[in-house]
Tab-separated table of C-alpha atoms and ligand atoms in Angstrom:
chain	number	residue	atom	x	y	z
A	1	UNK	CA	14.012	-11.428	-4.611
A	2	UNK	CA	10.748	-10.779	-7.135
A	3	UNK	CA	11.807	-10.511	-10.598
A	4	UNK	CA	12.203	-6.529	-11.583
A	5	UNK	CA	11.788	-6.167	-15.817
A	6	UNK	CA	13.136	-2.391	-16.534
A	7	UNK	CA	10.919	-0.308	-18.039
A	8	UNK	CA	9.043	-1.663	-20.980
A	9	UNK	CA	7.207	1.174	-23.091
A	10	UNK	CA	4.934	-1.535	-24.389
A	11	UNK	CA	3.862	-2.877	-21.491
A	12	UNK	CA	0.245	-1.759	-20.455
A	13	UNK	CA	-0.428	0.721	-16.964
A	14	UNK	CA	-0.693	-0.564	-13.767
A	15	UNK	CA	-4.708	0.039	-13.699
A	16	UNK	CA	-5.867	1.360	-10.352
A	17	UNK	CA	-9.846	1.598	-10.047
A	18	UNK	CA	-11.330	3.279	-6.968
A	19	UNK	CA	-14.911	2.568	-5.462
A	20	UNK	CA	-15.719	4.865	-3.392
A	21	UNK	CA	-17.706	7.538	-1.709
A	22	UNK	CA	-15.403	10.146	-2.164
A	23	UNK	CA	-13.673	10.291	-5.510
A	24	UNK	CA	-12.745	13.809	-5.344
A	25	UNK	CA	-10.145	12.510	-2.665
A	26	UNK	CA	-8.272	10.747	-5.375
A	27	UNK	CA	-5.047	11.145	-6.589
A	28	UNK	CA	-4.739	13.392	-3.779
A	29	UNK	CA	-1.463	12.910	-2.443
A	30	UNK	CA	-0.786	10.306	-5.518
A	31	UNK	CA	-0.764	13.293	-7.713
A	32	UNK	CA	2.328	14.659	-6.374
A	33	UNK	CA	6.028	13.444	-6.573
A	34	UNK	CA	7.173	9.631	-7.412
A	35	UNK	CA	3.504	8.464	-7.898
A	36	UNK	CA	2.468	12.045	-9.340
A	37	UNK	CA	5.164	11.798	-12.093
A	38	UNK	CA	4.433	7.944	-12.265
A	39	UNK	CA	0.824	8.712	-13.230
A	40	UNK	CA	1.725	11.900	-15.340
A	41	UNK	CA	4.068	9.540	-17.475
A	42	UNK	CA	0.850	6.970	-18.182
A	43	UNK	CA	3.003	4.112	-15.615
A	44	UNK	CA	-0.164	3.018	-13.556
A	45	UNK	CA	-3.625	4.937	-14.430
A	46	UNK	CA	-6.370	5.693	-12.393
A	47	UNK	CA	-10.255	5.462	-12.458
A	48	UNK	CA	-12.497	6.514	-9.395
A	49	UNK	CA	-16.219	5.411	-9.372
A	50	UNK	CA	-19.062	7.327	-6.935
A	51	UNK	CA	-20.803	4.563	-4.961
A	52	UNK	CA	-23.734	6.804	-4.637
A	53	UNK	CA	-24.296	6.290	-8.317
A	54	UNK	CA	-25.732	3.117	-7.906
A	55	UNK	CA	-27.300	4.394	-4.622
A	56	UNK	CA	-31.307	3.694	-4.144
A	57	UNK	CA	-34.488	6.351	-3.937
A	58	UNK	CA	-34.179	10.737	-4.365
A	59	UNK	CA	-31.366	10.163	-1.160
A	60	UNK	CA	-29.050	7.897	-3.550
A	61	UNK	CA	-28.741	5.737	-0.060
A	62	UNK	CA	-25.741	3.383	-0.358
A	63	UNK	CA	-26.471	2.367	4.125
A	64	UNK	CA	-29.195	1.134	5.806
A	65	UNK	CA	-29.497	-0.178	9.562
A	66	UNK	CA	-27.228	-2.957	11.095
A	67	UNK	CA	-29.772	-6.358	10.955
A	68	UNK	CA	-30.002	-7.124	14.590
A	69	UNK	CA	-29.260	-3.719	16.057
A	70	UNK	CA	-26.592	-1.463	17.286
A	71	UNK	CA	-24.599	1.668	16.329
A	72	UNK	CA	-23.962	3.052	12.915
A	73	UNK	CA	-24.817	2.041	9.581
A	74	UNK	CA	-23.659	-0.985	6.762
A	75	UNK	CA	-23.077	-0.345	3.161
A	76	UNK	CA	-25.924	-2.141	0.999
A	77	UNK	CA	-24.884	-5.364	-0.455
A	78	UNK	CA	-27.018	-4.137	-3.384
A	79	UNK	CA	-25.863	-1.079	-4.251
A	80	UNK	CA	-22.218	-1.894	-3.542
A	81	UNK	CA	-22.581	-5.256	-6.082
A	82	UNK	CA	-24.116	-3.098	-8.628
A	83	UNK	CA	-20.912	-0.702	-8.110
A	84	UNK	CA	-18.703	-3.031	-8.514
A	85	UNK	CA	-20.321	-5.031	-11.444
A	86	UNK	CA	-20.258	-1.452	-13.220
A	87	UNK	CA	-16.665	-0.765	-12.292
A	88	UNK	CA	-15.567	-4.408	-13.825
A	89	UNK	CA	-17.354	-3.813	-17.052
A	90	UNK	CA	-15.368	-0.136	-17.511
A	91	UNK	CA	-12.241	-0.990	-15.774
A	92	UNK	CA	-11.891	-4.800	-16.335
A	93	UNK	CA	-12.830	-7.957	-14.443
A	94	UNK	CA	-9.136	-9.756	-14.151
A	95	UNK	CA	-8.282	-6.621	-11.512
A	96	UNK	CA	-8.125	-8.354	-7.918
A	97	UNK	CA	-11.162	-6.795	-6.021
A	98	UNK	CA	-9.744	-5.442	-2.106
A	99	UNK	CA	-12.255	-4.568	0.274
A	100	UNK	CA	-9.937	-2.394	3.100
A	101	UNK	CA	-11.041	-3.102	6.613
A	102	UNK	CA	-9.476	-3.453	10.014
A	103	UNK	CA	-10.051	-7.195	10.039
A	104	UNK	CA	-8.656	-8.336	6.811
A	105	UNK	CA	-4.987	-9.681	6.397
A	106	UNK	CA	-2.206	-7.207	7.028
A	107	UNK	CA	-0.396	-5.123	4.288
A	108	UNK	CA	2.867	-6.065	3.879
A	109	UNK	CA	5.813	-5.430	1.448
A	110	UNK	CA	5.363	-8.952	-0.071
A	111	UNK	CA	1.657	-8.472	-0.600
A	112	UNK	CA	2.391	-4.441	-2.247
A	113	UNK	CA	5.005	-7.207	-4.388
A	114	UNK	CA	2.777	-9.421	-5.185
A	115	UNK	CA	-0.050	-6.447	-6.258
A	116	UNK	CA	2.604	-4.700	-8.308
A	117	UNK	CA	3.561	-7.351	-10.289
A	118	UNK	CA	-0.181	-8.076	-11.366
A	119	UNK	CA	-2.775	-5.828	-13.860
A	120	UNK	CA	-3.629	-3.636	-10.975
A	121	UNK	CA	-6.035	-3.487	-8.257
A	122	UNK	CA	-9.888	-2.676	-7.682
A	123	UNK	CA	-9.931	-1.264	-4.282
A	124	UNK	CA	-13.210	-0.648	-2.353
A	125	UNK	CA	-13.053	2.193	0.316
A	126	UNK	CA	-15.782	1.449	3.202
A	127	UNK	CA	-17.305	3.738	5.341
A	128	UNK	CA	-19.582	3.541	8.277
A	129	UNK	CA	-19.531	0.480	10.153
A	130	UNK	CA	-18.635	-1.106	6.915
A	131	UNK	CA	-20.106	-3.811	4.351
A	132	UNK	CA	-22.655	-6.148	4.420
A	133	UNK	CA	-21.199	-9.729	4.738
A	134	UNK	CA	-23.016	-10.944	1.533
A	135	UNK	CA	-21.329	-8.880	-1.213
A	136	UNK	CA	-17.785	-9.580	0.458
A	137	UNK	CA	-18.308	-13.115	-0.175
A	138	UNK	CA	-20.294	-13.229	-3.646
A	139	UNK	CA	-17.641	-10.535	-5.437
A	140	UNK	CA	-14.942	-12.484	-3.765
A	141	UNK	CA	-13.761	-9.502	-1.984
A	142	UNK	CA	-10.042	-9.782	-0.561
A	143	UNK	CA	-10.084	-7.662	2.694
A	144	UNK	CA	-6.922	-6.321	3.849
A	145	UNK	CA	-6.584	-4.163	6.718
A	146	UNK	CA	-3.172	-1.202	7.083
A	147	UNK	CA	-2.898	-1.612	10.996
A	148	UNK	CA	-4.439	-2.812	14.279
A	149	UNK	CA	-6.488	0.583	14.310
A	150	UNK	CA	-9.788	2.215	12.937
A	151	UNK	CA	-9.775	4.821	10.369
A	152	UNK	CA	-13.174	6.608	9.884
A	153	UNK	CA	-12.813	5.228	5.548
A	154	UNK	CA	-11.078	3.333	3.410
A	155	UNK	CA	-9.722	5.935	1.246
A	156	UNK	CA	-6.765	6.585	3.215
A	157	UNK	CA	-5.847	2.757	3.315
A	158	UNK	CA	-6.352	2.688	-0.615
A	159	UNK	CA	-3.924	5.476	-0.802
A	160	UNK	CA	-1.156	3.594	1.514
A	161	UNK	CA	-1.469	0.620	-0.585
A	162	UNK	CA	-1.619	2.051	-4.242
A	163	UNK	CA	1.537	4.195	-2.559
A	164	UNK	CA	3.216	0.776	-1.690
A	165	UNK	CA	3.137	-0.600	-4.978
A	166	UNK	CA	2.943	2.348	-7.379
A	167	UNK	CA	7.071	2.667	-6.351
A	168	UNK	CA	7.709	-0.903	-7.145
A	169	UNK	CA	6.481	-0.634	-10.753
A	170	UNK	CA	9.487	-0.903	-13.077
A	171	UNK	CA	10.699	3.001	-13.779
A	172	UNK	CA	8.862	4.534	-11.291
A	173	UNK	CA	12.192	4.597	-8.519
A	174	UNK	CA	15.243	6.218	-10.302
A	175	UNK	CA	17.399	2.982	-8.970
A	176	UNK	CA	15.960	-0.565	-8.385
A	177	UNK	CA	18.881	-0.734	-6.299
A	178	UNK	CA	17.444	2.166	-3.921
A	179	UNK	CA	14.583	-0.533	-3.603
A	180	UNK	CA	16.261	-3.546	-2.863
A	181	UNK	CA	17.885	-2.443	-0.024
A	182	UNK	CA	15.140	-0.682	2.364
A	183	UNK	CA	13.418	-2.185	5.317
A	184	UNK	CA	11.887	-5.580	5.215
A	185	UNK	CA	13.214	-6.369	1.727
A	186	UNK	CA	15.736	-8.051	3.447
A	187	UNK	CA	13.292	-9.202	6.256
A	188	UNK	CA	15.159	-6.377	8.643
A	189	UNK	CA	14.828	-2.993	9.617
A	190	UNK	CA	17.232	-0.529	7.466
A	191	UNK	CA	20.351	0.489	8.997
A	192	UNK	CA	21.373	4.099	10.043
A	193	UNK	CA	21.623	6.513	7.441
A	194	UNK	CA	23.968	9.447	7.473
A	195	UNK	CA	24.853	12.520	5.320
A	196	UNK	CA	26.957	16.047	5.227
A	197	UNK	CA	28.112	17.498	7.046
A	198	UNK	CA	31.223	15.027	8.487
A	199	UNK	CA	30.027	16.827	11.976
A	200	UNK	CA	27.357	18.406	13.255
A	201	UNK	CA	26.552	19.085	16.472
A	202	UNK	CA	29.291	17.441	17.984
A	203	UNK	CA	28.256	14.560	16.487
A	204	UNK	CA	30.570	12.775	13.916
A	205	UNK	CA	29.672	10.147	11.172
A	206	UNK	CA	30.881	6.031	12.010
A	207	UNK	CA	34.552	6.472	10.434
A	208	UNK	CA	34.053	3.038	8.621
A	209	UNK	CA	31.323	4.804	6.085
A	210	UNK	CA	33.953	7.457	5.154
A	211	UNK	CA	36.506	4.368	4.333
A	212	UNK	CA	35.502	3.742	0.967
A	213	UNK	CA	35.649	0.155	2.112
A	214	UNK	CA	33.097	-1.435	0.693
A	215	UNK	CA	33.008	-4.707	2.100
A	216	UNK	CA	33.632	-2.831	5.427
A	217	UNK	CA	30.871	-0.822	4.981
A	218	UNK	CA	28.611	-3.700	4.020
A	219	UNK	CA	29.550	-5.459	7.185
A	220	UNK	CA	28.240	-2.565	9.417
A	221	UNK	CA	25.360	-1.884	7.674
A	222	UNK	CA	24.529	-5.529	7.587
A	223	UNK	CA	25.609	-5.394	11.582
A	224	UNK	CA	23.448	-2.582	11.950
A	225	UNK	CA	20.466	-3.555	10.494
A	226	UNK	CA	20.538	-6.929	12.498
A	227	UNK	CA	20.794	-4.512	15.850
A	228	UNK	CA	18.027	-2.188	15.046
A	229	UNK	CA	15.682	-5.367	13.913
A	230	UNK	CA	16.264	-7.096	17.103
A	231	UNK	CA	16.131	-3.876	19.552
A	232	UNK	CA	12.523	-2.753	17.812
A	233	UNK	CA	10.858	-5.724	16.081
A	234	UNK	CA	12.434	-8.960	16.895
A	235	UNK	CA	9.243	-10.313	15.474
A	236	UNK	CA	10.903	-9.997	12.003
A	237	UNK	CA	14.285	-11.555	12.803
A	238	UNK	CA	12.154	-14.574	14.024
A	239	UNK	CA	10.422	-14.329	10.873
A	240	UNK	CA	13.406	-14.296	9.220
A	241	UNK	CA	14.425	-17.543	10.380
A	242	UNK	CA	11.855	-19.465	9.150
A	243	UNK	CA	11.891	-18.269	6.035
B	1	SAH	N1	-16.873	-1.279	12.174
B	1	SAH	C1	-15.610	-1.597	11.608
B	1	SAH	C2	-14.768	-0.353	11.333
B	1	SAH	C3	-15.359	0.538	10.282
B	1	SAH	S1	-14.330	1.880	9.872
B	1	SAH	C4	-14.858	-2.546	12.529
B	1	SAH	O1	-15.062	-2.470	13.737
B	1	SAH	O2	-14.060	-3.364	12.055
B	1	SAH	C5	-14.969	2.350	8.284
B	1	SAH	C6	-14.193	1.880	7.092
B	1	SAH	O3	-12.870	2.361	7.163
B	1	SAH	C7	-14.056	0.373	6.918
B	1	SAH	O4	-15.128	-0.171	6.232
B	1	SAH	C8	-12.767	0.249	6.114
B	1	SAH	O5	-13.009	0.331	4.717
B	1	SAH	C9	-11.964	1.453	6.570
B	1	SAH	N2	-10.937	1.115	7.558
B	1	SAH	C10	-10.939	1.455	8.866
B	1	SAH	N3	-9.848	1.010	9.501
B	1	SAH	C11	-9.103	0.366	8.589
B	1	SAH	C12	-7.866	-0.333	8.630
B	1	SAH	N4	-7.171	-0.454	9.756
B	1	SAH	N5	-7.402	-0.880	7.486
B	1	SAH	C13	-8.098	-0.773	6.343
B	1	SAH	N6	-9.292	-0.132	6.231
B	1	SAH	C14	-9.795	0.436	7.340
């Protein structure tokens, strides 16, 4: 389990900064609830920076033509280096620079972990086919993909991950209990979750949770979770045992 320090007024913001095409898309949903109040109480700040900025001729082009052919277009290595050499100098260099795209290691809960517990993250949101291969390698770009599927930008994945680790960031979730116990923090799926009314529909709640048991309780929820993981994603229980 990651080391959780309570809230520590002197401790600097989680820095966010956003390269992208579309900067009027952030905070978007970030601006609202947990993250909202999160970012309203100066816990993680946030800095977007236009691509086209940096973009070349009276068009501001940031794409050009795939070299050898085919559909779509690829982000200039060019502009986007200038971009992100800009964004370093205003936003700092030690943030680690994440280029989203579908073939880049998966986001998990112990990579959002592992990005909480740092300065912050420079995200760069792609669009079209995506980015020349050059700049990737000579910013040291970290590519991390959300899912086996194709989004039509980046933006949306940035949002998913700053979402991810904006509520691990110490004082942003009420309880660091209500975190410690949620799907794949234990490497399992969470258990069922029930509330009032006592019956609904017919439909009662599993006596054992109205005990007041707790050691009873834990036992089914522990049971629970160990059935739901290996009906939907017994992946993760053999995960689990290697760990
Ligand atoms: N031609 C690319 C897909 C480009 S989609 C390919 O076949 O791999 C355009 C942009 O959307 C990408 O540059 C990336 O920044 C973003 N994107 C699309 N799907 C994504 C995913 N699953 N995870 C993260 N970013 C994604």
């Amino acid at each position: 389990m990651p080391h959780r320090p309570e809230h520590d007024a002197t401790r600097q913001a989680w820095r966010a900064s956003i390269l992208t095409l579309f900067p009027e898309m952030f905070p978007g949903p970030l601006g609202l609830s947990l993250a909202g109040q999160a970012l309203d109480a100066g816990l993680w700040s946030l800095a977007t920076h236009q691509i086209r900025e940096h973009g070349l001729g009276r068009h501001r082009a940031v794409d050009d033509t795939p070299a050898g052919g085919g559909a779509g277009m690829v982000m200039r290595a060019d502009v986007v280096g200038a971009a992100v050499d800009s964004a370093r100098s205003q936003d700092g260099a030690d943030l680690p620079l994440i280029y989203f795209s579908p073939r880049g290691t998966p986001l998990t809960q112990s990579l959002a972990h592992e990005l909480a517990e740092g300065p912050g993250v420079m995200l760069l949101a792609g669009r079209f086919e995506g980015l020349d291969q050059r700049v990737i390698e000579a910013r040291g770009m970290r590519e991390i993909s959300i899912g086996d599927y194709i989004l039509s930008g980046g933006e949306l994945a940035a949002m998913v991950l700053l979402d991810a680790c904006i509520r691990l960031l110490p004082g942003v979730v009420g309880s660091a209990d209500s975190l410690t116990h949620e799907s794949f923090e234990t490497g399992l799926l969470e258990h069922a979750l029930y509330t009032k009314p006592r019956e609904w529909e017919g439909r009662s709640i599993p006596e054992v949770l109205l005990s007041g048991d707790h050691k009873k309780i834990a036992a089914w929820q522990e049971t629970d979770s160990l059935r739901i993981t290996s009906e939907r994603r017994p992946d993760l229980l053999e995960a689990r045992k290697r760990r």
